[in-house]
mmCIF file of N, CA, C and O in Angstrom:
data_model
loop_
_atom_site.group_PDB
_atom_site.id
_atom_site.type_symbol
_atom_site.label_atom_id
_atom_site.label_comp_id
_atom_site.label_asym_id
_atom_site.label_seq_id
_atom_site.Cartn_x
_atom_site.Cartn_y
_atom_site.Cartn_z
ATOM 1 N N MET A 1 102.191 -213.990 111.739
ATOM 2 C CA MET A 1 102.140 -213.221 112.958
ATOM 3 C C MET A 1 103.408 -212.377 113.058
ATOM 4 O O MET A 1 104.495 -212.876 112.834
ATOM 5 N N PRO A 2 103.284 -211.074 113.417
ATOM 6 C CA PRO A 2 104.462 -210.217 113.515
ATOM 7 C C PRO A 2 105.461 -210.744 114.538
ATOM 8 O O PRO A 2 105.088 -211.348 115.535
ATOM 9 N N ALA A 3 106.742 -210.487 114.271
ATOM 10 C CA ALA A 3 107.789 -210.932 115.186
ATOM 11 C C ALA A 3 107.588 -210.305 116.552
ATOM 12 O O ALA A 3 107.248 -209.137 116.672
ATOM 13 N N GLY A 4 107.777 -211.086 117.600
ATOM 14 C CA GLY A 4 107.654 -210.592 118.962
ATOM 15 C C GLY A 4 106.238 -210.615 119.501
ATOM 16 O O GLY A 4 106.016 -210.391 120.668
ATOM 17 N N LYS A 5 105.255 -210.868 118.645
ATOM 18 C CA LYS A 5 103.873 -210.924 119.104
ATOM 19 C C LYS A 5 103.521 -212.373 119.404
ATOM 20 O O LYS A 5 103.728 -213.239 118.576
ATOM 21 N N GLN A 6 103.001 -212.599 120.607
ATOM 22 C CA GLN A 6 102.639 -213.971 120.957
ATOM 23 C C GLN A 6 101.142 -214.189 120.771
ATOM 24 O O GLN A 6 100.356 -213.270 120.895
ATOM 25 N N GLU A 7 100.797 -215.403 120.433
ATOM 26 C CA GLU A 7 99.395 -215.741 120.238
ATOM 27 C C GLU A 7 98.756 -215.973 121.600
ATOM 28 O O GLU A 7 99.305 -216.672 122.445
ATOM 29 N N LEU A 8 97.603 -215.366 121.825
ATOM 30 C CA LEU A 8 96.897 -215.498 123.090
ATOM 31 C C LEU A 8 95.789 -216.535 122.964
ATOM 32 O O LEU A 8 95.210 -216.700 121.887
ATOM 33 N N PRO A 9 95.462 -217.204 124.074
ATOM 34 C CA PRO A 9 94.278 -218.075 124.039
ATOM 35 C C PRO A 9 93.052 -217.237 123.702
ATOM 36 O O PRO A 9 92.997 -216.046 124.005
ATOM 37 N N ARG A 10 92.072 -217.822 123.052
ATOM 38 C CA ARG A 10 90.884 -217.102 122.558
ATOM 39 C C ARG A 10 90.237 -216.245 123.648
ATOM 40 O O ARG A 10 89.874 -215.108 123.410
ATOM 41 N N GLN A 11 90.076 -216.766 124.871
ATOM 42 C CA GLN A 11 89.451 -216.030 125.970
ATOM 43 C C GLN A 11 90.221 -214.751 126.269
ATOM 44 O O GLN A 11 89.637 -213.709 126.481
ATOM 45 N N GLU A 12 91.531 -214.818 126.300
ATOM 46 C CA GLU A 12 92.343 -213.633 126.591
ATOM 47 C C GLU A 12 92.355 -212.679 125.402
ATOM 48 O O GLU A 12 92.402 -211.463 125.579
ATOM 49 N N GLU A 13 92.315 -213.219 124.209
ATOM 50 C CA GLU A 13 92.347 -212.400 122.999
ATOM 51 C C GLU A 13 91.131 -211.484 122.922
ATOM 52 O O GLU A 13 91.240 -210.322 122.515
ATOM 53 N N ILE A 14 89.977 -211.983 123.358
ATOM 54 C CA ILE A 14 88.736 -211.215 123.306
ATOM 55 C C ILE A 14 88.858 -209.926 124.112
ATOM 56 O O ILE A 14 88.360 -208.884 123.717
ATOM 57 N N PHE A 15 89.546 -209.986 125.258
ATOM 58 C CA PHE A 15 89.640 -208.826 126.137
ATOM 59 C C PHE A 15 90.997 -208.133 126.074
ATOM 60 O O PHE A 15 91.297 -207.288 126.913
ATOM 61 N N ALA A 16 91.809 -208.436 125.072
ATOM 62 C CA ALA A 16 93.145 -207.840 124.963
ATOM 63 C C ALA A 16 93.082 -206.319 124.857
ATOM 64 O O ALA A 16 93.992 -205.624 125.294
ATOM 65 N N TYR A 17 91.983 -205.780 124.324
ATOM 66 C CA TYR A 17 91.896 -204.328 124.143
ATOM 67 C C TYR A 17 91.864 -203.573 125.469
ATOM 68 O O TYR A 17 92.161 -202.391 125.513
ATOM 69 N N VAL A 18 91.519 -204.235 126.587
ATOM 70 C CA VAL A 18 91.484 -203.553 127.877
ATOM 71 C C VAL A 18 92.827 -203.626 128.608
ATOM 72 O O VAL A 18 92.986 -203.025 129.661
ATOM 73 N N ASP A 19 93.770 -204.331 128.051
ATOM 74 C CA ASP A 19 95.106 -204.432 128.642
ATOM 75 C C ASP A 19 95.744 -203.046 128.607
ATOM 76 O O ASP A 19 95.764 -202.395 127.568
ATOM 77 N N PRO A 20 96.283 -202.571 129.744
ATOM 78 C CA PRO A 20 96.909 -201.239 129.767
ATOM 79 C C PRO A 20 98.002 -201.056 128.719
ATOM 80 O O PRO A 20 98.261 -199.935 128.286
ATOM 81 N N ARG A 21 98.610 -202.136 128.274
ATOM 82 C CA ARG A 21 99.647 -202.027 127.242
ATOM 83 C C ARG A 21 99.049 -201.651 125.890
ATOM 84 O O ARG A 21 99.765 -201.272 124.973
ATOM 85 N N ASN A 22 97.739 -201.740 125.759
ATOM 86 C CA ASN A 22 97.063 -201.411 124.497
ATOM 87 C C ASN A 22 96.357 -200.054 124.574
ATOM 88 O O ASN A 22 95.340 -199.833 123.923
ATOM 89 N N GLU A 23 96.918 -199.149 125.354
ATOM 90 C CA GLU A 23 96.290 -197.843 125.573
ATOM 91 C C GLU A 23 96.088 -197.072 124.267
ATOM 92 O O GLU A 23 95.061 -196.409 124.077
ATOM 93 N N ALA A 24 97.030 -197.139 123.352
ATOM 94 C CA ALA A 24 96.897 -196.417 122.081
ATOM 95 C C ALA A 24 95.676 -196.907 121.315
ATOM 96 O O ALA A 24 94.910 -196.100 120.757
ATOM 97 N N ALA A 25 95.464 -198.212 121.293
ATOM 98 C CA ALA A 25 94.296 -198.774 120.602
ATOM 99 C C ALA A 25 93.006 -198.356 121.312
ATOM 100 O O ALA A 25 91.993 -198.056 120.663
ATOM 101 N N GLN A 26 93.038 -198.323 122.642
ATOM 102 C CA GLN A 26 91.861 -197.899 123.407
ATOM 103 C C GLN A 26 91.513 -196.457 123.083
ATOM 104 O O GLN A 26 90.344 -196.119 122.873
ATOM 105 N N ASP A 27 92.527 -195.587 123.037
ATOM 106 C CA ASP A 27 92.301 -194.176 122.724
ATOM 107 C C ASP A 27 91.706 -194.018 121.327
ATOM 108 O O ASP A 27 90.772 -193.230 121.125
ATOM 109 N N GLU A 28 92.236 -194.781 120.375
ATOM 110 C CA GLU A 28 91.729 -194.707 119.008
ATOM 111 C C GLU A 28 90.269 -195.167 118.943
ATOM 112 O O GLU A 28 89.434 -194.516 118.302
ATOM 113 N N MET A 29 89.947 -196.265 119.632
ATOM 114 C CA MET A 29 88.567 -196.760 119.630
ATOM 115 C C MET A 29 87.621 -195.743 120.260
ATOM 116 O O MET A 29 86.498 -195.544 119.785
ATOM 117 N N GLU A 30 88.064 -195.078 121.327
ATOM 118 C CA GLU A 30 87.228 -194.075 121.981
ATOM 119 C C GLU A 30 86.943 -192.903 121.039
ATOM 120 O O GLU A 30 85.802 -192.439 120.936
ATOM 121 N N ILE A 31 87.949 -192.448 120.324
ATOM 122 C CA ILE A 31 87.774 -191.343 119.379
ATOM 123 C C ILE A 31 86.817 -191.736 118.256
ATOM 124 O O ILE A 31 85.880 -190.995 117.927
ATOM 125 N N VAL A 32 87.027 -192.917 117.697
ATOM 126 C CA VAL A 32 86.183 -193.381 116.588
ATOM 127 C C VAL A 32 84.736 -193.533 117.046
ATOM 128 O O VAL A 32 83.802 -193.072 116.377
ATOM 129 N N PHE A 33 84.533 -194.148 118.208
ATOM 130 C CA PHE A 33 83.174 -194.379 118.679
ATOM 131 C C PHE A 33 82.488 -193.066 119.064
ATOM 132 O O PHE A 33 81.316 -192.856 118.760
ATOM 133 N N THR A 34 83.221 -192.163 119.707
ATOM 134 C CA THR A 34 82.653 -190.859 120.066
ATOM 135 C C THR A 34 82.241 -190.095 118.815
ATOM 136 O O THR A 34 81.142 -189.521 118.761
ATOM 137 N N ASP A 35 83.086 -190.101 117.798
ATOM 138 C CA ASP A 35 82.741 -189.444 116.534
ATOM 139 C C ASP A 35 81.495 -190.059 115.902
ATOM 140 O O ASP A 35 80.635 -189.352 115.374
ATOM 141 N N TYR A 36 81.389 -191.377 115.972
ATOM 142 C CA TYR A 36 80.222 -192.064 115.418
ATOM 143 C C TYR A 36 78.955 -191.646 116.165
ATOM 144 O O TYR A 36 77.927 -191.343 115.541
ATOM 145 N N LEU A 37 79.016 -191.626 117.503
ATOM 146 C CA LEU A 37 77.847 -191.220 118.280
ATOM 147 C C LEU A 37 77.419 -189.791 117.935
ATOM 148 O O LEU A 37 76.228 -189.503 117.840
ATOM 149 N N LYS A 38 78.399 -188.908 117.748
ATOM 150 C CA LYS A 38 78.082 -187.528 117.365
ATOM 151 C C LYS A 38 77.424 -187.501 115.987
ATOM 152 O O LYS A 38 76.455 -186.766 115.769
ATOM 153 N N LYS A 39 77.930 -188.305 115.066
ATOM 154 C CA LYS A 39 77.414 -188.338 113.694
ATOM 155 C C LYS A 39 75.949 -188.777 113.654
ATOM 156 O O LYS A 39 75.158 -188.242 112.876
ATOM 157 N N ILE A 40 75.578 -189.747 114.498
ATOM 158 C CA ILE A 40 74.200 -190.254 114.476
ATOM 159 C C ILE A 40 73.293 -189.534 115.478
ATOM 160 O O ILE A 40 72.130 -189.894 115.641
ATOM 161 N N GLY A 41 73.847 -188.518 116.173
ATOM 162 C CA GLY A 41 73.033 -187.738 117.107
ATOM 163 C C GLY A 41 72.772 -188.434 118.428
ATOM 164 O O GLY A 41 71.798 -188.119 119.109
ATOM 165 N N ALA A 42 73.628 -189.381 118.822
ATOM 166 C CA ALA A 42 73.422 -190.124 120.057
ATOM 167 C C ALA A 42 74.451 -189.790 121.137
ATOM 168 O O ALA A 42 74.448 -190.405 122.194
ATOM 169 N N TYR A 43 75.310 -188.819 120.880
ATOM 170 C CA TYR A 43 76.361 -188.466 121.834
ATOM 171 C C TYR A 43 75.778 -187.645 122.983
ATOM 172 O O TYR A 43 75.004 -186.716 122.769
ATOM 173 N N LEU A 44 76.138 -188.018 124.216
ATOM 174 C CA LEU A 44 75.721 -187.271 125.397
ATOM 175 C C LEU A 44 76.974 -186.713 126.059
ATOM 176 O O LEU A 44 77.725 -187.448 126.688
ATOM 177 N N PRO A 45 77.217 -185.412 125.921
ATOM 178 C CA PRO A 45 78.425 -184.834 126.503
ATOM 179 C C PRO A 45 78.403 -184.949 128.028
ATOM 180 O O PRO A 45 77.338 -184.797 128.641
ATOM 181 N N PRO A 46 79.542 -185.217 128.640
ATOM 182 C CA PRO A 46 79.601 -185.433 130.087
ATOM 183 C C PRO A 46 79.093 -184.247 130.904
ATOM 184 O O PRO A 46 78.574 -184.434 131.998
ATOM 185 N N ASP A 47 79.190 -183.029 130.387
ATOM 186 C CA ASP A 47 78.759 -181.864 131.158
ATOM 187 C C ASP A 47 77.233 -181.708 131.215
ATOM 188 O O ASP A 47 76.726 -180.828 131.887
ATOM 189 N N ARG A 48 76.504 -182.575 130.535
ATOM 190 C CA ARG A 48 75.036 -182.518 130.584
ATOM 191 C C ARG A 48 74.462 -183.278 131.756
ATOM 192 O O ARG A 48 73.266 -183.224 132.011
ATOM 193 N N PHE A 49 75.272 -184.011 132.487
ATOM 194 C CA PHE A 49 74.794 -184.805 133.594
ATOM 195 C C PHE A 49 74.934 -184.029 134.899
ATOM 196 O O PHE A 49 75.804 -183.179 135.034
ATOM 197 N N LYS A 50 74.074 -184.316 135.843
ATOM 198 C CA LYS A 50 74.161 -183.656 137.137
ATOM 199 C C LYS A 50 74.102 -184.709 138.242
ATOM 200 O O LYS A 50 73.624 -185.826 138.036
ATOM 201 N N GLU A 51 74.593 -184.329 139.392
ATOM 202 C CA GLU A 51 74.552 -185.224 140.549
ATOM 203 C C GLU A 51 73.096 -185.399 140.978
ATOM 204 O O GLU A 51 72.296 -184.465 140.904
ATOM 205 N N VAL A 52 72.758 -186.579 141.434
ATOM 206 C CA VAL A 52 71.417 -186.832 141.936
ATOM 207 C C VAL A 52 71.496 -187.103 143.431
ATOM 208 O O VAL A 52 72.500 -187.614 143.936
ATOM 209 N N GLU A 53 70.432 -186.755 144.113
ATOM 210 C CA GLU A 53 70.401 -186.970 145.551
ATOM 211 C C GLU A 53 70.167 -188.446 145.850
ATOM 212 O O GLU A 53 69.435 -189.136 145.137
ATOM 213 N N GLU A 54 70.781 -188.906 146.934
ATOM 214 C CA GLU A 54 70.564 -190.290 147.353
ATOM 215 C C GLU A 54 69.158 -190.406 147.920
ATOM 216 O O GLU A 54 68.702 -189.563 148.692
ATOM 217 N N VAL A 55 68.461 -191.458 147.525
ATOM 218 C CA VAL A 55 67.093 -191.671 147.984
ATOM 219 C C VAL A 55 67.120 -192.573 149.203
ATOM 220 O O VAL A 55 67.759 -193.633 149.188
ATOM 221 N N THR A 56 66.427 -192.159 150.252
ATOM 222 C CA THR A 56 66.413 -192.965 151.484
ATOM 223 C C THR A 56 65.093 -193.686 151.681
ATOM 224 O O THR A 56 64.971 -194.508 152.584
ATOM 225 N N GLU A 57 64.109 -193.396 150.848
ATOM 226 C CA GLU A 57 62.812 -194.056 151.017
ATOM 227 C C GLU A 57 62.845 -195.488 150.476
ATOM 228 O O GLU A 57 63.702 -195.855 149.677
ATOM 229 N N PHE A 58 61.891 -196.294 150.906
ATOM 230 C CA PHE A 58 61.791 -197.693 150.500
ATOM 231 C C PHE A 58 61.005 -197.795 149.194
ATOM 232 O O PHE A 58 60.002 -197.112 148.999
ATOM 233 N N PHE A 59 61.462 -198.652 148.302
ATOM 234 C CA PHE A 59 60.759 -198.913 147.045
ATOM 235 C C PHE A 59 60.143 -200.299 147.099
ATOM 236 O O PHE A 59 60.775 -201.254 147.547
ATOM 237 N N GLN A 60 58.902 -200.428 146.642
ATOM 238 C CA GLN A 60 58.223 -201.725 146.657
ATOM 239 C C GLN A 60 58.843 -202.698 145.651
ATOM 240 O O GLN A 60 58.800 -203.895 145.843
ATOM 241 N N VAL A 61 59.410 -202.166 144.603
ATOM 242 C CA VAL A 61 59.957 -203.013 143.548
ATOM 243 C C VAL A 61 61.384 -202.566 143.252
ATOM 244 O O VAL A 61 61.677 -201.383 143.202
ATOM 245 N N GLU A 62 62.265 -203.536 143.073
ATOM 246 C CA GLU A 62 63.624 -203.247 142.624
ATOM 247 C C GLU A 62 63.808 -203.905 141.270
ATOM 248 O O GLU A 62 63.190 -204.914 140.972
ATOM 249 N N ALA A 63 64.670 -203.332 140.470
ATOM 250 C CA ALA A 63 64.925 -203.895 139.145
ATOM 251 C C ALA A 63 66.416 -203.883 138.875
ATOM 252 O O ALA A 63 67.134 -203.004 139.322
ATOM 253 N N SER A 64 66.870 -204.879 138.159
ATOM 254 C CA SER A 64 68.244 -204.920 137.677
ATOM 255 C C SER A 64 68.212 -204.727 136.175
ATOM 256 O O SER A 64 67.353 -205.285 135.482
ATOM 257 N N VAL A 65 69.131 -203.936 135.679
ATOM 258 C CA VAL A 65 69.234 -203.717 134.246
ATOM 259 C C VAL A 65 70.476 -204.414 133.766
ATOM 260 O O VAL A 65 71.574 -204.144 134.246
ATOM 261 N N ILE A 66 70.322 -205.319 132.834
ATOM 262 C CA ILE A 66 71.438 -206.079 132.293
ATOM 263 C C ILE A 66 71.592 -205.678 130.832
ATOM 264 O O ILE A 66 70.660 -205.789 130.043
ATOM 265 N N ILE A 67 72.773 -205.206 130.498
ATOM 266 C CA ILE A 67 73.036 -204.768 129.135
ATOM 267 C C ILE A 67 74.083 -205.696 128.517
ATOM 268 O O ILE A 67 75.260 -205.619 128.867
ATOM 269 N N PRO A 68 73.661 -206.630 127.681
ATOM 270 C CA PRO A 68 74.645 -207.513 127.050
ATOM 271 C C PRO A 68 75.495 -206.747 126.042
ATOM 272 O O PRO A 68 74.970 -205.930 125.292
ATOM 273 N N VAL A 69 76.773 -206.962 126.101
ATOM 274 C CA VAL A 69 77.674 -206.287 125.181
ATOM 275 C C VAL A 69 78.531 -207.289 124.448
ATOM 276 O O VAL A 69 78.758 -208.369 124.884
#
């Protein structure tokens, strides 16, 4: 283990990439993943989205979408 680096418990280690101190790694992952999405044709540029109006009518059915990551 590099000098000055402390070992984290497994639970904390899993989410270490979201720690603000790891911003450089986050930026690198974002660039790599964005490039990959572009390469496979799955990238959706942010300017393609538009605001949607809030719906005030009642819906008979509600659904929750759960995306495991």
